[in-house]
Amino acid sequence: MSRLLIFGLGYTATWIADALRGRGWHVDATGSAGNLAFGDDEAVRGALARATHVLSSVPPAEDSDPVLDRYGSALSGKWLAYLSSTGVYGDAAGAWVDEASPTGSGRRQARAECDARWLEAGARVFRLPGIYGPGRSAFDRVEAGKAHRIDLPGQVFSRVHVADIVAGVVAAMATDTPAGAYNLSDDLPTSQNAVIEEACRLLGREVPPLQTIDAAGLSPMARGFYAENRRVANGKAKRVLGWQPRFATYREGLAAIRARA
């Protein structure tokens, strides 16, 4: 039996765990929803010894990687994966970025350093843009009255449906994909405004007013999101993994979430 140990059983990792359990895998995981405590060295190292595959979705902590710092010595010989962020590319002024683009110049410096460490360890590093899916989409922001349309002409982002992340990771496991970085993103980078407008259309709601970034009263984290502008290319994942996003644009993704509700 193939056995996966997940460090950090969050939103995306839970989807991955459920998909693999459905394929007959045994999955252990740390995190509040997992069956292991991250700090329980004996239990975690025991699970690592039995694991054939290891996936980490643990973000940086104090500019370092908690998993590599504590358990890196026990990862040798395992199939490794790390869920990273396309934020490692920084601001590209709206240009396309791919896996060969420079990293480490943006607000995600710590993430870029962890990304590099996992690559050095021989991992498949999945760089993810804005993740959305059931329970985590523009619908939730609209219904909570927290959706914004920001007046920033030319500002675009890439995004990916959580089910397409699962498909990419599972494809990499099934084909024993070579170590390296892989962008998992949809085919249509677009403004956040367009996504909010489509969610409002599907919900039959009025769109929120167009605002300046200052008038919107965004959190520092959200303002940082709008400080970067790039388009994320996914050609390598398509070529090497044989992966195609089922939800090629936000329109198909939002429609599927709405149909499931």
Short mmCIF file of C-alpha atoms in Angstrom, two decimals:
data_model
loop_
_atom_site.label_atom_id
_atom_site.label_comp_id
_atom_site.label_asym_id
_atom_site.label_seq_id
_atom_site.Cartn_x
_atom_site.Cartn_y
_atom_site.Cartn_z
CA MET A 1 0.00 0.00 0.00
CA SER A 2 1.22 3.50 -0.83
CA ARG A 3 1.43 5.66 2.26
CA LEU A 4 1.42 9.46 2.36
CA LEU A 5 2.42 11.65 5.26
CA ILE A 6 1.07 15.18 5.00
CA PHE A 7 2.57 17.98 7.05
CA GLY A 8 -0.18 20.56 7.55
CA LEU A 9 -3.66 19.25 6.79
CA GLY A 10 -5.23 22.51 5.62
CA TYR A 11 -7.82 23.24 2.94
CA THR A 12 -5.89 22.06 -0.12
CA ALA A 13 -4.08 19.19 1.61
CA THR A 14 -7.41 17.83 2.86
CA TRP A 15 -8.64 17.62 -0.72
CA ILE A 16 -5.46 15.78 -1.68
CA ALA A 17 -5.80 13.39 1.27
CA ASP A 18 -9.43 12.60 0.44
CA ALA A 19 -8.58 11.92 -3.20
CA LEU A 20 -5.75 9.54 -2.34
CA ARG A 21 -7.73 7.70 0.33
CA GLY A 22 -10.34 7.14 -2.36
CA ARG A 23 -7.60 5.47 -4.40
CA GLY A 24 -6.67 3.12 -1.58
CA TRP A 25 -3.80 5.07 -0.04
CA HIS A 26 -3.09 5.24 3.67
CA VAL A 27 -2.75 8.89 4.72
CA ASP A 28 -1.34 10.25 7.97
CA ALA A 29 -1.25 13.97 8.67
CA THR A 30 -0.23 16.62 11.13
CA GLY A 31 -2.43 19.60 11.90
CA SER A 32 -5.59 20.17 13.90
CA ALA A 33 -7.56 17.91 11.55
CA GLY A 34 -4.84 15.27 11.32
CA ASN A 35 -4.01 12.20 13.39
CA LEU A 36 -0.50 13.31 14.41
CA ALA A 37 0.84 16.19 16.47
CA PHE A 38 3.66 17.96 14.66
CA GLY A 39 5.74 18.10 17.82
CA ASP A 40 5.36 14.40 18.65
CA ASP A 41 8.75 13.33 17.31
CA GLU A 42 8.31 9.63 17.98
CA ALA A 43 4.93 9.39 16.25
CA VAL A 44 5.94 11.58 13.30
CA ARG A 45 9.25 9.82 12.73
CA GLY A 46 7.43 6.49 12.92
CA ALA A 47 4.97 7.64 10.26
CA LEU A 48 7.87 8.95 8.17
CA ALA A 49 9.61 5.59 8.36
CA ARG A 50 6.49 3.90 6.96
CA ALA A 51 5.65 6.59 4.39
CA THR A 52 6.40 6.17 0.70
CA HIS A 53 5.44 9.78 -0.08
CA VAL A 54 5.63 13.03 1.90
CA LEU A 55 3.81 16.27 1.15
CA SER A 56 4.23 19.52 3.06
CA SER A 57 1.81 22.42 2.98
CA VAL A 58 3.34 24.08 6.05
CA PRO A 59 4.16 27.76 5.41
CA PRO A 60 7.37 29.43 6.56
CA ALA A 61 7.73 30.30 10.24
CA GLU A 62 10.17 32.96 11.35
CA ASP A 63 11.83 32.92 7.92
CA SER A 64 12.53 29.20 8.01
CA ASP A 65 10.81 25.92 7.15
CA PRO A 66 9.50 24.08 10.23
CA VAL A 67 9.31 20.69 8.49
CA LEU A 68 12.81 20.72 7.05
CA ASP A 69 14.24 22.14 10.25
CA ARG A 70 12.76 19.44 12.45
CA TYR A 71 12.38 16.40 10.20
CA GLY A 72 14.59 17.04 7.19
CA SER A 73 17.06 14.33 8.18
CA ALA A 74 14.28 11.71 8.01
CA LEU A 75 13.10 12.58 4.48
CA SER A 76 15.85 10.84 2.55
CA GLY A 77 14.57 8.32 0.01
CA LYS A 78 10.97 9.57 0.16
CA TRP A 79 8.96 10.96 -2.75
CA LEU A 80 8.66 14.60 -1.72
CA ALA A 81 6.21 17.37 -2.60
CA TYR A 82 5.81 20.91 -1.32
CA LEU A 83 2.88 23.28 -1.84
CA SER A 84 4.45 26.66 -2.54
CA SER A 85 3.10 29.93 -3.96
CA THR A 86 3.46 31.83 -7.22
CA GLY A 87 4.08 34.79 -4.92
CA VAL A 88 7.74 33.72 -5.04
CA TYR A 89 7.94 35.42 -8.46
CA GLY A 90 7.12 38.85 -7.07
CA ASP A 91 5.71 41.63 -9.23
CA ALA A 92 6.10 41.11 -12.99
CA ALA A 93 4.18 44.25 -14.05
CA GLY A 94 1.58 42.05 -15.71
CA ALA A 95 4.06 39.93 -17.68
CA TRP A 96 4.03 36.14 -17.87
CA VAL A 97 6.19 34.14 -15.46
CA ASP A 98 7.17 30.48 -15.66
CA GLU A 99 9.28 28.09 -13.63
CA ALA A 100 12.49 29.58 -15.06
CA SER A 101 11.59 33.11 -13.92
CA PRO A 102 13.58 34.64 -11.04
CA THR A 103 12.17 34.15 -7.54
CA GLY A 104 12.67 35.83 -4.21
CA SER A 105 12.14 39.47 -5.16
CA GLY A 106 8.60 39.91 -3.85
CA ARG A 107 6.78 40.02 -0.54
CA ARG A 108 7.12 36.25 -0.25
CA GLN A 109 10.87 36.21 0.41
CA ALA A 110 10.57 33.63 3.18
CA ARG A 111 8.38 31.44 0.99
CA ALA A 112 10.94 31.69 -1.83
CA GLU A 113 13.71 30.55 0.51
CA CYS A 114 11.66 27.55 1.67
CA ASP A 115 10.75 26.81 -1.96
CA ALA A 116 14.48 26.69 -2.80
CA ARG A 117 15.25 24.43 0.15
CA TRP A 118 12.60 21.90 -0.91
CA LEU A 119 13.95 21.94 -4.46
CA GLU A 120 17.41 21.22 -3.08
CA ALA A 121 15.93 18.31 -1.12
CA GLY A 122 14.61 16.79 -4.37
CA ALA A 123 10.93 17.72 -4.02
CA ARG A 124 8.26 18.41 -6.59
CA VAL A 125 7.42 22.01 -5.72
CA PHE A 126 3.92 23.02 -6.78
CA ARG A 127 3.69 26.81 -7.09
CA LEU A 128 0.09 27.82 -6.60
CA PRO A 129 -1.67 31.13 -7.33
CA GLY A 130 -4.96 32.18 -5.72
CA ILE A 131 -6.67 28.97 -4.57
CA TYR A 132 -10.45 28.76 -4.68
CA GLY A 133 -13.07 26.06 -4.37
CA PRO A 134 -16.19 25.09 -2.40
CA GLY A 135 -16.28 27.07 0.83
CA ARG A 136 -13.43 29.29 -0.31
CA SER A 137 -14.44 31.42 -3.27
CA ALA A 138 -15.74 34.77 -4.42
CA PHE A 139 -19.23 33.58 -3.50
CA ASP A 140 -18.28 33.51 0.17
CA ARG A 141 -16.90 37.06 0.04
CA VAL A 142 -19.96 38.39 -1.81
CA GLU A 143 -22.38 36.73 0.58
CA ALA A 144 -20.42 38.00 3.60
CA GLY A 145 -20.44 41.55 2.23
CA LYS A 146 -16.63 41.55 2.01
CA ALA A 147 -16.19 41.58 -1.77
CA HIS A 148 -14.36 44.53 -3.31
CA ARG A 149 -13.86 45.89 -6.79
CA ILE A 150 -10.62 47.87 -6.84
CA ASP A 151 -9.93 50.50 -9.47
CA LEU A 152 -6.57 49.27 -10.74
CA PRO A 153 -6.71 49.10 -14.55
CA GLY A 154 -4.49 46.40 -16.00
CA GLN A 155 -4.16 44.50 -12.72
CA VAL A 156 -4.41 40.73 -13.26
CA PHE A 157 -3.95 37.61 -11.20
CA SER A 158 -3.84 33.89 -11.84
CA ARG A 159 -5.88 31.42 -9.82
CA VAL A 160 -6.55 27.70 -9.62
CA HIS A 161 -9.47 25.55 -8.49
CA VAL A 162 -8.53 23.23 -5.63
CA ALA A 163 -9.67 20.19 -7.65
CA ASP A 164 -7.11 21.05 -10.32
CA ILE A 165 -4.36 21.16 -7.69
CA VAL A 166 -5.40 17.69 -6.60
CA ALA A 167 -5.30 16.47 -10.20
CA GLY A 168 -1.81 17.89 -10.69
CA VAL A 169 -0.39 16.39 -7.51
CA VAL A 170 -1.99 12.99 -8.16
CA ALA A 171 -0.67 13.02 -11.74
CA ALA A 172 2.83 13.74 -10.44
CA MET A 173 2.60 10.83 -8.02
CA ALA A 174 1.20 8.45 -10.63
CA THR A 175 3.98 9.13 -13.14
CA ASP A 176 6.84 9.56 -10.65
CA THR A 177 7.40 13.01 -12.06
CA PRO A 178 10.95 14.38 -11.85
CA ALA A 179 11.78 16.74 -9.01
CA GLY A 180 11.45 20.43 -9.82
CA ALA A 181 9.02 23.34 -9.81
CA TYR A 182 5.59 23.17 -11.43
CA ASN A 183 3.08 26.01 -11.77
CA LEU A 184 -0.50 24.80 -11.35
CA SER A 185 -2.72 27.63 -12.57
CA ASP A 186 -5.71 28.09 -14.82
CA ASP A 187 -5.54 29.30 -18.41
CA LEU A 188 -6.97 32.79 -17.95
CA PRO A 189 -5.23 35.29 -15.69
CA THR A 190 -7.71 38.08 -15.09
CA SER A 191 -8.65 40.85 -12.70
CA GLN A 192 -10.19 40.11 -9.34
CA ASN A 193 -12.96 42.50 -10.36
CA ALA A 194 -14.03 40.16 -13.17
CA VAL A 195 -14.26 37.26 -10.74
CA ILE A 196 -16.37 39.25 -8.27
CA GLU A 197 -18.64 40.41 -11.09
CA GLU A 198 -19.18 36.84 -12.28
CA ALA A 199 -19.94 35.65 -8.74
CA CYS A 200 -22.48 38.43 -8.34
CA ARG A 201 -24.08 37.54 -11.67
CA LEU A 202 -24.44 33.89 -10.67
CA LEU A 203 -25.87 34.88 -7.27
CA GLY A 204 -28.18 37.51 -8.71
CA ARG A 205 -26.57 40.22 -6.58
CA GLU A 206 -25.57 43.79 -7.33
CA VAL A 207 -21.87 44.24 -7.89
CA PRO A 208 -20.00 46.22 -5.22
CA PRO A 209 -18.94 49.74 -6.18
CA LEU A 210 -15.58 50.39 -7.80
CA GLN A 211 -13.22 51.82 -5.16
CA THR A 212 -9.68 53.05 -4.84
CA ILE A 213 -7.42 50.75 -2.86
CA ASP A 214 -7.31 53.32 -0.03
CA ALA A 215 -11.09 53.71 0.14
CA ALA A 216 -11.58 49.94 0.33
CA GLY A 217 -9.87 49.79 3.74
CA LEU A 218 -8.02 46.60 2.92
CA SER A 219 -5.82 44.75 5.40
CA PRO A 220 -2.05 44.95 4.93
CA MET A 221 -2.12 41.37 3.59
CA ALA A 222 -4.80 42.22 1.03
CA ARG A 223 -2.98 45.39 0.00
CA GLY A 224 0.12 43.27 -0.57
CA PHE A 225 -1.93 41.03 -2.84
CA TYR A 226 -2.79 44.02 -5.04
CA ALA A 227 0.82 45.25 -5.04
CA GLU A 228 1.80 42.47 -7.46
CA ASN A 229 0.69 41.98 -11.05
CA ARG A 230 1.61 38.90 -13.08
CA ARG A 231 0.35 36.14 -15.36
CA VAL A 232 1.37 32.59 -14.45
CA ALA A 233 2.19 30.16 -17.26
CA ASN A 234 1.23 26.50 -16.76
CA GLY A 235 2.83 24.94 -19.85
CA LYS A 236 5.41 22.88 -17.99
CA ALA A 237 2.78 21.13 -15.87
CA LYS A 238 0.80 20.34 -19.00
CA ARG A 239 3.82 18.94 -20.83
CA VAL A 240 5.49 17.01 -18.02
CA LEU A 241 2.51 15.91 -15.92
CA GLY A 242 0.06 15.43 -18.77
CA TRP A 243 -2.19 17.72 -16.72
CA GLN A 244 -5.00 19.91 -18.01
CA PRO A 245 -7.03 22.13 -15.69
CA ARG A 246 -10.62 20.94 -15.62
CA PHE A 247 -11.61 24.49 -14.71
CA ALA A 248 -9.66 26.35 -17.37
CA THR A 249 -11.07 29.72 -16.33
CA TYR A 250 -12.77 31.23 -13.31
CA ARG A 251 -16.10 31.03 -15.16
CA GLU A 252 -16.15 27.22 -15.25
CA GLY A 253 -14.81 27.05 -11.70
CA LEU A 254 -17.44 29.36 -10.24
CA ALA A 255 -20.24 27.67 -12.20
CA ALA A 256 -19.22 24.28 -10.80
CA ILE A 257 -19.15 25.60 -7.23
CA ARG A 258 -22.57 27.21 -7.70
CA ALA A 259 -24.02 24.00 -9.14
CA ARG A 260 -22.70 22.04 -6.16
CA ALA A 261 -24.23 24.43 -3.59
#
